[in-house]
XYZ file of C-alpha atoms in Angstrom:
746
model
C 0.000 0.000 0.000
C 2.812 2.382 0.904
C 4.673 1.455 -2.273
C 1.574 2.234 -4.324
C 1.238 5.575 -2.543
C 4.866 6.420 -3.282
C 4.339 5.472 -6.935
C 1.331 7.766 -7.238
C 3.208 10.614 -5.564
C 6.221 10.051 -7.829
C 4.050 10.111 -10.938
C 2.321 13.270 -9.782
C 5.677 14.890 -9.008
C 7.052 13.974 -12.421
C 3.944 15.259 -14.182
C 4.112 18.593 -12.371
C 7.859 18.859 -12.963
C 7.412 18.210 -16.689
C 4.541 20.672 -17.104
C 6.296 23.470 -15.181
C 10.104 23.019 -15.416
C 11.789 24.294 -12.283
C 8.325 25.115 -10.879
C 9.079 28.647 -12.040
C 5.469 29.487 -12.892
C 4.121 27.956 -9.690
C 6.705 29.793 -7.611
C 5.951 33.124 -9.293
C 2.215 32.683 -8.803
C 2.425 31.622 -5.150
C 4.948 34.312 -4.289
C 2.862 37.074 -5.865
C -0.444 35.917 -4.417
C 1.168 35.456 -1.003
C 2.662 38.970 -1.063
C -0.711 40.482 -2.001
C -2.589 38.475 0.630
C -0.114 39.455 3.347
C -0.291 43.102 2.308
C -4.107 43.042 2.419
C -4.029 41.377 5.849
C -1.695 43.992 7.342
C -3.544 46.937 5.790
C -6.917 45.593 6.888
C -5.622 45.302 10.463
C -4.596 48.953 10.149
C -8.178 49.720 9.011
C -7.112 51.129 5.648
C -9.915 52.064 3.257
C -10.526 50.169 0.043
C -8.487 52.562 -2.137
C -5.411 51.945 -0.008
C -6.085 48.204 -0.061
C -6.196 48.212 -3.866
C -3.036 50.326 -4.045
C -1.223 48.006 -1.641
C -2.287 44.923 -3.591
C -1.088 46.375 -6.887
C 2.205 47.539 -5.333
C 2.843 44.067 -3.873
C 2.274 42.553 -7.294
C 4.700 44.990 -8.933
C 7.347 44.556 -6.233
C 7.236 40.797 -6.711
C 7.202 40.319 -10.482
C 9.620 43.151 -11.315
C 12.634 41.449 -9.690
C 14.490 39.265 -12.212
C 17.917 38.536 -10.752
C 18.698 34.905 -9.956
C 20.904 35.420 -6.864
C 19.040 36.243 -3.601
C 21.579 38.910 -2.606
C 21.086 40.775 -5.882
C 17.315 40.451 -5.502
C 17.496 41.994 -2.026
C 19.501 44.981 -3.294
C 17.073 45.613 -6.153
C 14.070 45.321 -3.862
C 15.666 47.754 -1.387
C 16.355 50.249 -4.188
C 12.871 49.733 -5.582
C 11.117 51.109 -2.498
C 12.530 54.673 -2.721
C 11.895 54.600 -6.481
C 8.281 53.619 -5.808
C 7.858 56.295 -3.114
C 9.245 58.978 -5.421
C 7.033 57.798 -8.285
C 3.801 57.756 -6.280
C 4.637 61.158 -4.757
C 5.167 62.711 -8.170
C 1.987 61.033 -9.387
C -0.004 62.529 -6.527
C 1.436 66.012 -7.134
C 1.175 65.979 -10.936
C -2.151 64.183 -11.127
C -4.133 67.374 -11.536
C -1.604 69.192 -13.729
C -2.541 68.044 -17.170
C 0.325 69.194 -19.399
C 3.167 68.885 -16.876
C 1.939 65.499 -15.707
C 1.719 64.168 -19.260
C 5.215 65.382 -20.134
C 6.649 63.834 -17.001
C 4.879 60.555 -17.728
C 6.460 60.400 -21.193
C 9.913 61.185 -19.737
C 9.404 58.518 -17.087
C 8.463 55.980 -19.769
C 11.564 56.821 -21.796
C 13.825 56.446 -18.768
C 12.153 53.200 -17.697
C 12.718 51.596 -21.100
C 16.213 53.045 -21.504
C 17.111 51.564 -18.106
C 16.963 48.076 -19.627
C 20.472 48.586 -20.966
C 21.731 48.335 -17.381
C 20.575 44.751 -17.024
C 18.012 43.122 -14.772
C 18.316 45.764 -12.059
C 17.777 48.642 -14.456
C 14.814 46.822 -15.977
C 13.262 46.187 -12.558
C 13.667 49.744 -11.281
C 12.243 51.158 -14.507
C 9.291 48.802 -14.302
C 8.629 49.730 -10.669
C 8.803 53.444 -11.448
C 6.358 53.183 -14.348
C 3.881 50.802 -12.711
C 3.704 52.728 -9.436
C 3.088 55.991 -11.310
C 0.316 54.184 -13.173
C -0.979 52.959 -9.791
C -1.221 56.544 -8.557
C -3.372 57.405 -11.560
C -5.535 54.314 -11.122
C -6.437 54.992 -7.474
C -6.579 58.793 -7.950
C -3.713 59.666 -5.603
C -3.737 63.144 -4.064
C -1.517 65.014 -1.643
C -3.906 64.234 1.216
C -3.813 60.464 0.577
C -0.071 60.397 -0.075
C 1.028 59.400 3.485
C -1.353 56.446 3.499
C -0.222 55.415 0.002
C 3.437 55.562 1.010
C 2.681 53.407 4.019
C 0.862 50.905 1.804
C 3.862 50.782 -0.530
C 6.213 50.115 2.383
C 3.965 47.304 3.617
C 3.765 45.875 0.081
C 7.545 45.839 -0.403
C 8.115 44.290 3.020
C 5.477 41.636 2.303
C 7.121 40.910 -1.034
C 10.511 40.540 0.637
C 9.087 38.199 3.282
C 7.452 35.955 0.679
C 10.524 35.981 -1.582
C 13.182 35.239 1.028
C 11.320 33.326 3.760
C 8.023 31.773 2.687
C 8.594 30.895 -1.004
C 12.370 31.047 -1.438
C 13.946 30.058 -4.744
C 17.725 29.744 -4.656
C 19.657 29.167 -7.905
C 20.717 25.744 -6.618
C 17.142 24.766 -5.797
C 15.800 25.986 -9.150
C 18.509 24.068 -11.011
C 17.697 20.923 -9.019
C 14.025 21.201 -9.987
C 15.000 21.820 -13.614
C 17.023 18.604 -13.536
C 13.966 16.737 -12.287
C 11.967 18.334 -15.093
C 14.559 17.202 -17.631
C 14.289 13.632 -16.392
C 10.493 13.791 -16.439
C 10.401 15.191 -19.958
C 12.967 12.642 -21.106
C 10.687 9.913 -19.754
C 7.716 11.474 -21.555
C 9.670 11.501 -24.811
C 10.599 7.817 -24.435
C 6.930 7.030 -23.704
C 5.954 8.881 -26.892
C 8.548 6.845 -28.794
C 6.955 3.639 -27.480
C 3.627 4.881 -28.837
C 5.313 5.619 -32.178
C 6.562 2.036 -32.285
C 3.051 0.614 -31.786
C 1.017 3.195 -33.710
C -1.102 1.827 -36.593
C -0.849 3.506 -39.974
C -3.885 5.751 -39.436
C -2.463 7.100 -36.154
C 1.159 7.574 -37.179
C 0.802 11.317 -37.715
C -0.566 11.755 -34.186
C 2.175 9.590 -32.676
C 4.864 11.415 -34.653
C 3.520 14.781 -33.497
C 3.797 13.606 -29.878
C 7.440 12.607 -30.449
C 8.092 15.921 -32.186
C 6.545 17.869 -29.298
C 8.412 15.797 -26.720
C 11.715 16.416 -28.501
C 11.078 20.172 -28.548
C 10.062 20.216 -24.858
C 13.192 18.293 -23.878
C 15.347 20.772 -25.805
C 13.538 23.678 -24.121
C 14.355 22.247 -20.688
C 17.984 21.673 -21.671
C 18.224 25.342 -22.653
C 16.677 26.405 -19.335
C 19.260 24.338 -17.466
C 22.017 25.886 -19.556
C 20.858 29.354 -18.485
C 21.009 28.408 -14.785
C 24.222 26.392 -14.633
C 26.570 29.235 -13.771
C 24.572 30.400 -10.746
C 23.319 27.001 -9.591
C 26.506 24.906 -9.510
C 29.417 25.222 -7.068
C 32.190 25.486 -9.648
C 32.820 25.641 -13.375
C 33.910 22.012 -13.681
C 30.655 20.820 -12.117
C 28.684 23.067 -14.466
C 30.494 21.715 -17.508
C 29.941 18.140 -16.357
C 26.183 18.694 -16.059
C 26.199 20.500 -19.409
C 27.938 17.531 -21.054
C 25.550 14.959 -19.604
C 22.432 16.955 -20.426
C 23.659 17.330 -24.018
C 24.436 13.596 -24.262
C 20.966 12.622 -23.039
C 19.218 15.073 -25.344
C 21.173 13.922 -28.405
C 20.710 10.224 -27.604
C 16.957 10.656 -27.164
C 16.573 12.571 -30.415
C 18.674 10.000 -32.292
C 16.550 7.181 -30.858
C 13.400 8.836 -32.188
C 14.916 9.125 -35.643
C 16.026 5.475 -35.615
C 12.546 4.355 -34.582
C 11.019 6.343 -37.410
C 13.491 4.807 -39.856
C 12.689 1.302 -38.600
C 9.007 1.803 -39.390
C 9.406 3.320 -42.869
C 10.501 2.164 -46.274
C 13.732 4.153 -46.369
C 15.939 6.385 -44.272
C 13.768 8.839 -42.365
C 14.508 12.497 -42.950
C 15.695 14.252 -39.788
C 13.583 17.227 -40.848
C 10.485 15.162 -40.062
C 11.267 15.478 -36.334
C 11.510 19.274 -36.536
C 8.887 20.475 -39.027
C 5.488 20.963 -37.315
C 2.685 19.294 -39.224
C 5.003 17.285 -41.467
C 3.251 14.014 -42.396
C 4.692 10.729 -41.238
C 6.525 8.735 -43.906
C 4.694 5.766 -45.404
C 4.912 2.597 -43.345
C 6.922 -0.219 -44.873
C 9.143 -1.307 -42.020
C 9.321 -4.683 -40.331
C 6.325 -6.185 -38.634
C 6.584 -5.683 -34.884
C 4.576 -8.681 -33.794
C 7.524 -11.101 -34.039
C 10.078 -11.853 -31.340
C 12.359 -8.936 -32.243
C 9.440 -6.520 -32.169
C 8.321 -7.751 -28.757
C 11.885 -7.466 -27.431
C 12.191 -3.950 -28.823
C 8.943 -2.907 -27.189
C 10.049 -4.446 -23.868
C 13.388 -2.658 -23.930
C 11.899 0.714 -24.821
C 9.584 0.347 -21.837
C 12.582 -0.695 -19.744
C 14.432 2.435 -20.868
C 11.396 4.492 -19.828
C 11.462 2.869 -16.383
C 15.215 3.409 -16.145
C 14.806 7.134 -16.793
C 12.061 7.479 -14.188
C 13.854 5.469 -11.507
C 17.179 7.191 -12.119
C 16.016 10.133 -10.047
C 14.254 8.165 -7.309
C 17.273 6.822 -5.458
C 16.329 3.242 -6.411
C 19.546 1.189 -6.620
C 18.085 -2.316 -6.413
C 19.200 -5.330 -8.395
C 16.151 -5.017 -10.672
C 17.302 -1.631 -11.883
C 20.871 -2.899 -12.289
C 19.677 -5.869 -14.353
C 17.680 -3.623 -16.689
C 20.567 -1.182 -17.025
C 23.080 -3.964 -17.760
C 20.870 -5.488 -20.444
C 20.315 -2.183 -22.233
C 23.975 -1.168 -22.071
C 24.863 -4.557 -23.544
C 23.356 -3.442 -26.858
C 26.386 -1.223 -27.347
C 28.289 -4.461 -28.170
C 27.561 -6.015 -31.548
C 27.366 -9.570 -30.239
C 24.466 -8.775 -27.883
C 22.077 -7.540 -30.575
C 18.930 -9.662 -31.135
C 18.442 -11.100 -34.622
C 16.449 -8.567 -36.642
C 16.638 -6.326 -39.672
C 19.451 -3.773 -39.822
C 17.055 -0.891 -39.101
C 15.641 -2.593 -35.992
C 19.135 -3.471 -34.777
C 19.999 0.215 -35.102
C 17.142 0.960 -32.690
C 18.606 -1.509 -30.181
C 21.957 0.257 -30.500
C 20.185 3.566 -29.976
C 18.574 2.180 -26.811
C 22.028 1.189 -25.578
C 23.393 4.684 -26.232
C 20.380 6.223 -24.473
C 20.942 3.948 -21.463
C 24.569 5.091 -21.359
C 23.412 8.732 -21.445
C 20.982 8.060 -18.569
C 23.808 6.431 -16.586
C 26.048 9.441 -17.182
C 23.239 11.788 -16.215
C 22.644 9.920 -12.987
C 26.334 9.948 -12.040
C 26.644 13.665 -12.825
C 23.525 14.652 -10.889
C 23.453 12.138 -8.040
C 27.110 11.305 -7.516
C 28.881 7.876 -7.404
C 26.674 4.791 -7.687
C 26.816 1.208 -6.421
C 28.874 -0.811 -8.932
C 28.533 -4.258 -7.356
C 26.016 -5.534 -9.927
C 27.762 -4.116 -13.008
C 28.116 -6.252 -16.104
C 31.238 -5.909 -18.294
C 29.305 -3.627 -20.666
C 28.218 -1.400 -17.761
C 31.764 -1.306 -16.349
C 33.072 -0.243 -19.759
C 30.490 2.530 -19.958
C 31.474 3.757 -16.501
C 35.144 3.818 -17.470
C 34.329 5.871 -20.565
C 32.258 8.307 -18.507
C 34.967 8.635 -15.859
C 37.579 9.369 -18.523
C 35.343 12.020 -20.084
C 34.651 13.605 -16.691
C 38.367 13.825 -15.906
C 39.013 15.690 -19.155
C 36.526 18.467 -18.435
C 37.947 21.882 -17.599
C 36.717 25.476 -17.845
C 36.886 27.955 -20.698
C 36.146 31.540 -21.518
C 33.205 32.625 -23.644
C 33.379 35.095 -26.475
C 32.251 38.637 -25.950
C 29.704 40.165 -28.275
C 30.120 43.517 -29.872
C 27.834 46.092 -28.279
C 25.882 48.505 -30.450
C 25.833 52.193 -29.587
C 23.629 55.233 -30.095
C 20.241 54.786 -31.716
C 21.377 51.373 -32.986
C 21.280 50.091 -29.413
C 17.943 48.245 -28.989
C 17.156 49.821 -25.606
C 17.690 53.369 -26.922
C 15.619 52.739 -30.023
C 12.829 51.128 -27.985
C 12.857 54.032 -25.493
C 12.372 56.555 -28.305
C 9.640 54.448 -29.898
C 7.757 53.967 -26.628
C 8.012 57.664 -25.809
C 6.522 58.610 -29.186
C 3.847 55.912 -29.000
C 2.935 56.911 -25.429
C 2.603 60.548 -26.470
C 0.155 59.515 -29.170
C -1.653 57.275 -26.664
C -1.977 60.128 -24.157
C -3.494 62.446 -26.750
C -5.856 59.828 -28.141
C -6.670 58.405 -24.715
C -7.691 61.782 -23.326
C -9.988 62.267 -26.303
C -11.705 59.026 -25.325
C -11.684 59.686 -21.575
C -10.115 62.407 -19.465
C -10.271 60.070 -16.455
C -8.886 56.762 -17.753
C -6.624 57.714 -20.644
C -3.727 55.927 -18.962
C -5.020 52.524 -20.106
C -3.945 53.394 -23.643
C -0.489 54.331 -22.365
C -0.216 51.083 -20.405
C -1.041 49.006 -23.480
C 1.463 50.939 -25.599
C 4.117 50.320 -22.946
C 3.342 46.622 -22.616
C 3.371 45.781 -26.334
C 6.986 46.989 -26.464
C 8.103 44.662 -23.647
C 10.215 41.758 -24.967
C 9.548 42.679 -28.601
C 12.063 43.803 -31.191
C 10.232 44.287 -34.502
C 7.071 45.839 -35.873
C 5.592 42.410 -36.572
C 6.158 41.222 -32.999
C 4.499 44.366 -31.648
C 1.536 43.908 -33.987
C 1.010 40.294 -32.901
C 1.366 41.168 -29.221
C -1.090 44.051 -29.558
C -3.574 41.755 -31.286
C -3.260 39.142 -28.542
C -3.697 41.730 -25.812
C -6.809 43.129 -27.467
C -8.279 39.645 -27.903
C -7.632 38.765 -24.267
C -9.081 42.101 -23.161
C -12.323 41.580 -25.064
C -12.943 38.175 -23.490
C -11.742 39.475 -20.125
C -14.349 42.229 -20.220
C -17.078 39.621 -20.617
C -15.672 37.659 -17.676
C -15.373 40.863 -15.649
C -19.039 41.649 -16.211
C -20.045 38.187 -14.992
C -17.743 38.263 -11.948
C -18.755 41.787 -10.955
C -22.403 40.731 -11.030
C -21.696 37.692 -8.872
C -19.577 39.529 -6.312
C -21.764 42.543 -5.837
C -20.677 44.503 -2.767
C -18.789 41.696 -1.000
C -15.336 43.222 -0.626
C -13.394 40.244 0.658
C -15.023 37.861 -1.795
C -13.861 40.173 -4.558
C -10.324 40.267 -3.139
C -10.287 36.461 -2.926
C -11.253 36.230 -6.595
C -8.604 38.839 -7.429
C -5.977 36.580 -5.834
C -7.185 33.598 -7.859
C -7.057 35.615 -11.086
C -3.586 36.967 -10.292
C -2.288 33.455 -9.692
C -3.805 32.332 -12.992
C -2.259 35.347 -14.705
C 1.259 34.528 -13.528
C 0.888 30.789 -14.077
C -0.264 31.196 -17.690
C 1.893 34.194 -18.666
C 4.782 32.165 -20.192
C 2.291 29.948 -22.028
C -0.178 32.394 -23.555
C -0.151 36.176 -23.636
C -3.823 36.152 -24.628
C -4.763 34.155 -21.526
C -2.711 36.458 -19.323
C -4.498 39.510 -20.766
C -7.822 37.775 -20.159
C -7.098 37.252 -16.462
C -5.738 40.790 -16.075
C -8.881 42.343 -17.530
C -11.200 40.122 -15.485
C -9.261 41.140 -12.369
C -9.593 44.812 -13.259
C -13.357 44.397 -13.465
C -13.299 43.272 -9.843
C -11.004 46.136 -8.811
C -13.378 48.628 -10.388
C -16.155 47.001 -8.385
C -14.139 47.466 -5.196
C -13.486 51.110 -6.062
C -17.191 51.601 -6.794
C -16.411 52.802 -10.314
C -17.626 49.696 -12.135
C -19.977 50.026 -15.076
C -20.406 48.481 -18.486
C -19.247 51.762 -20.038
C -15.969 51.555 -18.098
C -15.239 48.067 -19.382
C -16.112 49.014 -22.956
C -13.810 52.006 -22.560
C -11.115 49.571 -21.448
C -11.412 47.785 -24.807
C -11.268 51.076 -26.697
C -8.229 52.318 -24.798
C -6.491 48.963 -25.265
C -7.092 49.051 -29.020
C -5.888 52.643 -29.173
C -2.721 51.863 -27.213
C -1.925 48.893 -29.441
C -2.416 51.009 -32.573
C -0.198 53.780 -31.184
C 2.499 51.233 -30.395
C 2.396 49.763 -33.897
C 2.410 53.238 -35.516
C 5.413 54.311 -33.431
C 7.254 51.075 -34.201
C 6.537 51.398 -37.911
C 7.418 55.091 -38.315
C 10.059 55.841 -35.667
C 13.392 54.049 -36.118
C 11.513 51.031 -37.477
C 12.859 47.498 -37.327
C 10.911 45.556 -39.931
C 10.229 41.904 -39.250
C 12.117 40.850 -42.388
C 15.155 42.845 -41.341
C 15.019 41.483 -37.812
C 14.673 37.869 -38.939
C 17.429 38.284 -41.536
C 19.798 39.609 -38.878
C 18.999 36.708 -36.578
C 19.199 34.239 -39.459
C 22.670 35.549 -40.239
C 23.643 35.038 -36.598
C 22.331 31.462 -36.641
C 24.279 30.674 -39.810
C 27.414 32.213 -38.336
C 27.055 30.099 -35.171
C 26.328 27.010 -37.267
C 29.499 27.525 -39.297
C 31.522 28.051 -36.114
C 30.255 24.860 -34.470
C 30.665 22.761 -37.614
C 34.140 24.041 -38.392
C 35.340 23.684 -34.794
C 33.864 20.176 -34.384
C 35.244 18.921 -37.691
C 38.580 20.550 -36.903
C 38.824 18.683 -33.612
C 37.680 15.427 -35.241
C 40.416 15.979 -37.828
C 43.102 16.213 -35.169
C 43.008 19.953 -34.494
C 43.240 21.631 -31.067
C 40.484 21.272 -28.481
C 37.791 23.934 -28.386
C 34.780 24.854 -26.246
C 32.448 22.928 -28.512
C 29.437 22.492 -26.243
C 29.479 26.199 -25.414
C 29.497 26.971 -29.130
C 26.663 24.500 -29.672
C 24.561 26.144 -26.971
C 25.281 29.572 -28.486
C 23.862 28.156 -31.716
C 20.799 26.859 -29.862
C 20.224 30.264 -28.243
C 20.565 32.080 -31.575
C 18.068 29.651 -33.086
C 15.660 30.215 -30.182
C 15.855 33.976 -30.804
C 15.134 33.436 -34.502
C 12.221 31.136 -33.699
C 10.689 33.821 -31.474
C 11.240 36.536 -34.095
C 9.448 34.510 -36.780
C 6.251 34.247 -34.735
C 4.632 37.177 -36.618
C 5.403 35.409 -39.903
C 3.866 32.063 -38.898
C 0.936 33.436 -36.876
C -2.449 32.111 -38.109
C -3.684 35.643 -38.882
C -0.774 36.262 -41.260
C -2.365 36.654 -44.719
C 0.727 35.508 -46.671
C 0.439 31.721 -46.455
C 3.445 31.001 -48.680
C 5.612 33.222 -46.519
C 4.308 31.502 -43.404
C 5.127 28.044 -44.748
C 8.573 29.202 -45.883
C 9.420 30.622 -42.450
C 8.294 27.432 -40.721
C 10.254 25.283 -43.173
C 13.455 27.342 -42.820
C 13.330 27.212 -39.010
C 12.748 23.445 -39.121
C 15.726 23.000 -41.469
C 17.887 25.069 -39.151
C 16.782 22.953 -36.182
C 17.843 19.894 -38.161
C 21.213 21.508 -38.899
C 21.604 22.405 -35.217
C 20.872 18.816 -34.172
C 23.592 17.419 -36.437
C 26.066 20.157 -35.470
C 25.318 19.576 -31.777
C 25.915 15.855 -32.212
C 29.204 16.453 -34.041
C 30.312 18.767 -31.227
C 29.433 16.212 -28.548
C 31.258 13.466 -30.470
C 34.330 15.643 -30.988
C 34.533 16.346 -27.255
C 34.817 12.585 -26.684
C 37.917 12.387 -28.891
C 40.605 12.712 -26.160
C 39.098 10.009 -23.940
C 37.035 7.568 -25.994
C 38.973 4.440 -27.072
C 36.961 3.924 -30.282
C 37.326 7.473 -31.646
C 40.389 8.486 -33.601
C 41.086 11.728 -35.432
C 40.774 11.555 -39.229
C 42.492 14.446 -41.070
C 40.394 13.774 -44.180
C 37.251 15.027 -42.432
C 38.397 18.653 -42.598
C 38.577 18.603 -46.389
C 35.353 16.618 -46.786
C 33.367 19.037 -44.602
C 34.892 22.133 -46.202
C 32.119 22.298 -48.787
C 29.451 22.369 -46.086
C 31.143 25.219 -44.221
C 31.577 27.172 -47.464
C 27.918 26.665 -48.337
C 26.845 28.020 -44.955
C 28.981 31.101 -45.648
C 27.422 31.525 -49.107
C 23.897 31.384 -47.675
C 24.826 33.846 -44.911
C 26.279 36.250 -47.494
C 23.103 36.017 -49.593
C 20.917 36.686 -46.537
C 23.015 39.776 -45.720
C 23.097 40.990 -49.354
C 20.534 39.698 -51.834
C 22.830 40.747 -54.687
C 25.618 38.410 -53.600
C 26.451 36.194 -56.567
C 28.025 33.083 -55.027
C 26.328 29.715 -55.455
C 25.818 26.755 -53.156
C 27.945 23.808 -54.249
C 26.749 20.226 -54.565
C 28.637 17.106 -55.447
C 29.678 13.690 -54.191
C 28.603 12.509 -50.759
C 30.818 13.121 -47.760
C 31.473 9.382 -47.437
C 32.687 9.111 -51.028
C 35.043 12.021 -50.470
C 36.693 9.966 -47.738
C 36.799 6.844 -49.877
C 34.268 5.104 -47.627
C 31.680 2.696 -48.933
C 28.472 4.482 -48.039
C 26.442 1.463 -49.015
C 27.574 -0.581 -46.012
C 27.471 1.726 -42.999
C 28.449 0.402 -39.595
C 26.445 2.221 -36.933
C 28.648 0.873 -34.165
C 31.693 2.678 -35.508
C 31.973 6.285 -34.430
C 33.537 7.306 -37.752
C 30.490 6.106 -39.672
C 28.216 7.983 -37.275
C 30.214 11.157 -37.865
C 29.881 10.602 -41.615
C 26.118 10.226 -41.296
C 25.765 13.490 -39.424
C 28.086 15.306 -41.820
C 26.131 14.029 -44.814
C 22.778 14.997 -43.352
C 24.115 18.376 -42.326
C 25.404 18.894 -45.858
C 22.003 17.912 -47.294
C 20.138 20.211 -44.903
C 22.404 23.166 -45.721
C 21.838 22.640 -49.455
C 18.122 22.364 -48.672
C 18.222 25.841 -47.109
C 19.261 27.354 -50.437
C 15.912 26.912 -52.217
C 13.563 28.631 -49.728
C 16.120 31.424 -49.186
C 16.553 32.043 -52.899
C 20.223 31.095 -53.070
C 21.297 29.652 -56.450
C 22.571 26.067 -56.416
C 25.381 25.125 -58.780
C 24.922 22.003 -60.878
C 27.040 19.047 -59.727
C 30.300 18.674 -61.580
C 30.179 15.516 -63.558
């Protein structure tokens, strides 16, 4: 009974960890709601009126979500600096509230400074956000000189409540966050393996659904790996430990993605295209693989399920003989003589299972420390020796510095000018709509510029905010009618909506806007200013603010979506060339390099490009061909990144792995691929560039290898496979990007 209870709890823990990596959304929601609730409790004991209660609640929310630093000490400094900024902002708001022209000019200057402050990092961003939001708060509650002392007291209570929740009640240290992210990685890895089991068993009419689950699981695992990468420096005791975790996370991610590709190949008539795992909506290849009802199929299914169990139990502290037996059997597939009799494609899947088991073993050692080796088989002992040799070779390195732009080319300066112009337009238009609540237009204009960098991104964000606002108004009408004059019921619902807002914010901006607007309907009810006209005005002001933001972005120092995506595409291609050239150089016998760091720089550049293309692939985009092209190019680049990442991970094994030897011929064979990446990058930067992408013999033929009889178990053949597929994917990029392809020389 107890064992069953532990199993249920473990499954629930894994499900929560996978859905919210690091529990970052849950922590943010609980911390914010707790700070607001504590502020309301203290102010109610002090018998503050409802206006002060609303102001305190809003200030607690701002003081909590504005802080972005990862180290507690830095958070404490920013929070301490934020209080005087908030007091100054609310004081100026109370004084300038009735002075129309002077107040408007100051508001615009404040907005400019708040956005410009982003150039000073997380602290500058937080202080700017606090200054703007608290000034907005003063307008919302109608601050005056007579209410200023009470408002300042409410702000002090709010900041103290926020500090108490952040550092005592719901603490989140970098080490703790990284630990939870590791659990999330394991949980998502297990989910991906489970999806691969479903892919193995899926009938023909359900293959597309099963493939989509594998595709989504692969993307979610990569997302978690990137989150861990961003937390390693702060969450690990030293650089060597960080690099060890980085290596093992990369190994597990690559092994899992390779296993999915091998499974897909085993179920299809020919070699599966890696692009299929990265292109959303791509149909599954036609089924013509081996029947899976025979002995080999049953064994394959059993071992995939065993791998799934191994991943789940790796983080549970289970070190029993059952786990050791499963691990030994799966690791045995790394030796040719232990492979079950089956077709070559199915045997490749068994080898992939063995490599995945090795990655899980390495992950467990890196995260949980030394393990019991008493039940090791020879294959397991060999894997441990390889891992130990790799771990001993890890040392630190320095990252490359990026060139910083200056003047109006600096993104923060350009955004500050754009927001100032857009806010000026929003003030004028907003006051024409309402002399009392014009600031809603300014707030929307401000928000659509947050975390956006092009006109298209601002347009999409404005559209999403307007859509969420419209539905939120309907919800606000319903909730206001249900609450009536019950103050504390309304505050309780406000807390629920705020938690929902923070929990859904990273997932859907539309949902977040919905919860914000519904909450505002309740706040208006508390302030006794609720009416249907007010909520309709909220929609009008939101639409106006979004339009002003788009107009300012389009006319003032504009950054067009095409220009933005081309710049980021050039960066991705540059990083891809760097990783490929460095990995091939090391595999050819060149000096060691920081390959995994370069690979993660490529992943980050690709993530930035993926975010920037959202306006191009959004469902409301009228240009369908352009939308499909953008999606196809990003998927091809993800395929290129996968192969480059795998080459980098393989090259880092070179000094320690007994079966890997440098081959000087690789440098010459891969030279064409690197040159082609440069040609495409030059064409993206200058459409008049005249160079052509080269095609020709396969990489294997350039090395004199017989490509018709590949040996998966040999590392050299695996390198050749990745080089060939990378070369094919790079040539494939030429067509959608309009780069001419030279005819093969015959």
